[in-house]
């Protein structure tokens, strides 16, 4: 059973998808969320976490995140819409145990406002990526991706929604893959 820490900054739909798959989907018996950490108290995902009986912590600074994580037995840290860059010290401390989901087909379009950039570039497809976190912004080793078409009448919002649907599938698939790999070690 993988013990997860999920780090969020906002809405938390990826957190919700993970918890749903833990309660009644592919992650049942494979993973559990030990703690949800948010960098701001207003992160909407915290409400969901509390309603689902998950332990939550508000950690405005990185040192608070480190202190929060140190109190737990964590196997994997999942960044799920966590919009803060982590320091090299942090990344090195949790190397190989720190993953992120990003709403493009990395290495294309790291950073922010990505759907606008995909549309402006006239891309015919986009998607999402789960990758290990390194010291760059969205640059770490890619674990898996899922693709979606970009449609002629897409707006950033419609494209984001299509990609998000695939994020909700992909993140759990990757965590399952890691849980299965760990269980045979
Ligand atoms: C998701 O689309 C996620 O891929 C993105 O923020 C959104 C969070 O949504 N993350 C990044 O852009 C990180 N570089 P959520 O709060 O509903 O999960």
PDB file of C-alpha atoms and ligand atoms in Angstrom, residues 8-16 45 79-83 100-104 106 110-115 128-129 131 137-138 160 163-164 167-168, ligand 1:
ATOM      1  CA  UNK A   8      -2.427  21.198  -4.121  1.00  0.00           C
ATOM      2  CA  UNK A   9      -2.897  24.920  -4.655  1.00  0.00           C
ATOM      3  CA  UNK A  10      -6.473  25.214  -5.846  1.00  0.00           C
ATOM      4  CA  UNK A  11      -9.496  23.345  -7.140  1.00  0.00           C
ATOM      5  CA  UNK A  12      -8.156  19.850  -6.487  1.00  0.00           C
ATOM      6  CA  UNK A  13      -9.967  17.926  -9.206  1.00  0.00           C
ATOM      7  CA  UNK A  14      -6.944  15.644  -9.629  1.00  0.00           C
ATOM      8  CA  UNK A  15      -6.993  15.036  -5.872  1.00  0.00           C
ATOM      9  CA  UNK A  16     -10.683  14.126  -6.154  1.00  0.00           C
ATOM     10  CA  UNK A  45      -9.479  21.066  -2.667  1.00  0.00           C
ATOM     11  CA  UNK A  79       1.927  17.375  -7.036  1.00  0.00           C
ATOM     12  CA  UNK A  80      -1.631  17.931  -8.225  1.00  0.00           C
ATOM     13  CA  UNK A  81      -2.048  21.502  -9.393  1.00  0.00           C
ATOM     14  CA  UNK A  82       0.628  22.642  -6.943  1.00  0.00           C
ATOM     15  CA  UNK A  83       1.701  25.969  -8.399  1.00  0.00           C
ATOM     16  CA  UNK A 100       3.851  15.983 -11.022  1.00  0.00           C
ATOM     17  CA  UNK A 101       1.014  16.152 -13.518  1.00  0.00           C
ATOM     18  CA  UNK A 102       1.130  18.779 -16.250  1.00  0.00           C
ATOM     19  CA  UNK A 103      -1.558  19.567 -18.842  1.00  0.00           C
ATOM     20  CA  UNK A 104       0.537  19.322 -22.029  1.00  0.00           C
ATOM     21  CA  UNK A 106       5.935  17.708 -22.270  1.00  0.00           C
ATOM     22  CA  UNK A 110       6.005  23.768 -19.755  1.00  0.00           C
ATOM     23  CA  UNK A 111       4.884  26.549 -17.419  1.00  0.00           C
ATOM     24  CA  UNK A 112       1.651  28.518 -17.378  1.00  0.00           C
ATOM     25  CA  UNK A 113      -1.136  29.487 -19.849  1.00  0.00           C
ATOM     26  CA  UNK A 114      -0.362  26.335 -21.746  1.00  0.00           C
ATOM     27  CA  UNK A 115      -3.673  25.799 -23.533  1.00  0.00           C
ATOM     28  CA  UNK A 128      -1.088  15.516 -20.303  1.00  0.00           C
ATOM     29  CA  UNK A 129       2.112  14.214 -18.768  1.00  0.00           C
ATOM     30  CA  UNK A 131       6.785  13.106 -14.747  1.00  0.00           C
ATOM     31  CA  UNK A 137      10.066  23.754 -14.252  1.00  0.00           C
ATOM     32  CA  UNK A 138       8.185  20.744 -15.705  1.00  0.00           C
ATOM     33  CA  UNK A 160      -8.372  22.370 -20.777  1.00  0.00           C
ATOM     34  CA  UNK A 163      -7.139  17.392 -21.183  1.00  0.00           C
ATOM     35  CA  UNK A 164      -8.307  17.393 -17.550  1.00  0.00           C
ATOM     36  CA  UNK A 167      -5.360  13.798 -16.345  1.00  0.00           C
ATOM     37  CA  UNK A 168      -7.878  12.176 -14.038  1.00  0.00           C
TER      38      UNK A 168
HETATM   39  C1  LIG B   1      -4.269  20.674 -13.717  1.00  0.00           C
HETATM   40  O1  LIG B   1      -4.636  20.863 -15.050  1.00  0.00           O
HETATM   41  C2  LIG B   1      -2.786  20.367 -13.612  1.00  0.00           C
HETATM   42  O2  LIG B   1      -2.296  19.593 -14.679  1.00  0.00           O
HETATM   43  C3  LIG B   1      -2.195  21.751 -13.656  1.00  0.00           C
HETATM   44  O3  LIG B   1      -3.052  22.523 -12.842  1.00  0.00           O
HETATM   45  C4  LIG B   1      -4.379  21.973 -12.920  1.00  0.00           C
HETATM   46  C5  LIG B   1      -4.853  21.731 -11.517  1.00  0.00           C
HETATM   47  O4  LIG B   1      -6.188  21.336 -11.507  1.00  0.00           O
HETATM   48  N1  LIG B   1      -0.839  21.767 -13.192  1.00  0.00           N
HETATM   49  C6  LIG B   1       0.130  22.495 -13.746  1.00  0.00           C
HETATM   50  O5  LIG B   1      -0.053  23.261 -14.652  1.00  0.00           O
HETATM   51  C7  LIG B   1       1.510  22.289 -13.136  1.00  0.00           C
HETATM   52  N2  LIG B   1       2.534  22.755 -13.998  1.00  0.00           N
HETATM   53  P1  LIG B   1      -6.828  20.649 -10.225  1.00  0.00           P
HETATM   54  O6  LIG B   1      -6.514  21.572  -9.033  1.00  0.00           O
HETATM   55  O7  LIG B   1      -8.302  20.631 -10.516  1.00  0.00           O
HETATM   56  O8  LIG B   1      -6.240  19.291 -10.052  1.00  0.00           O
END
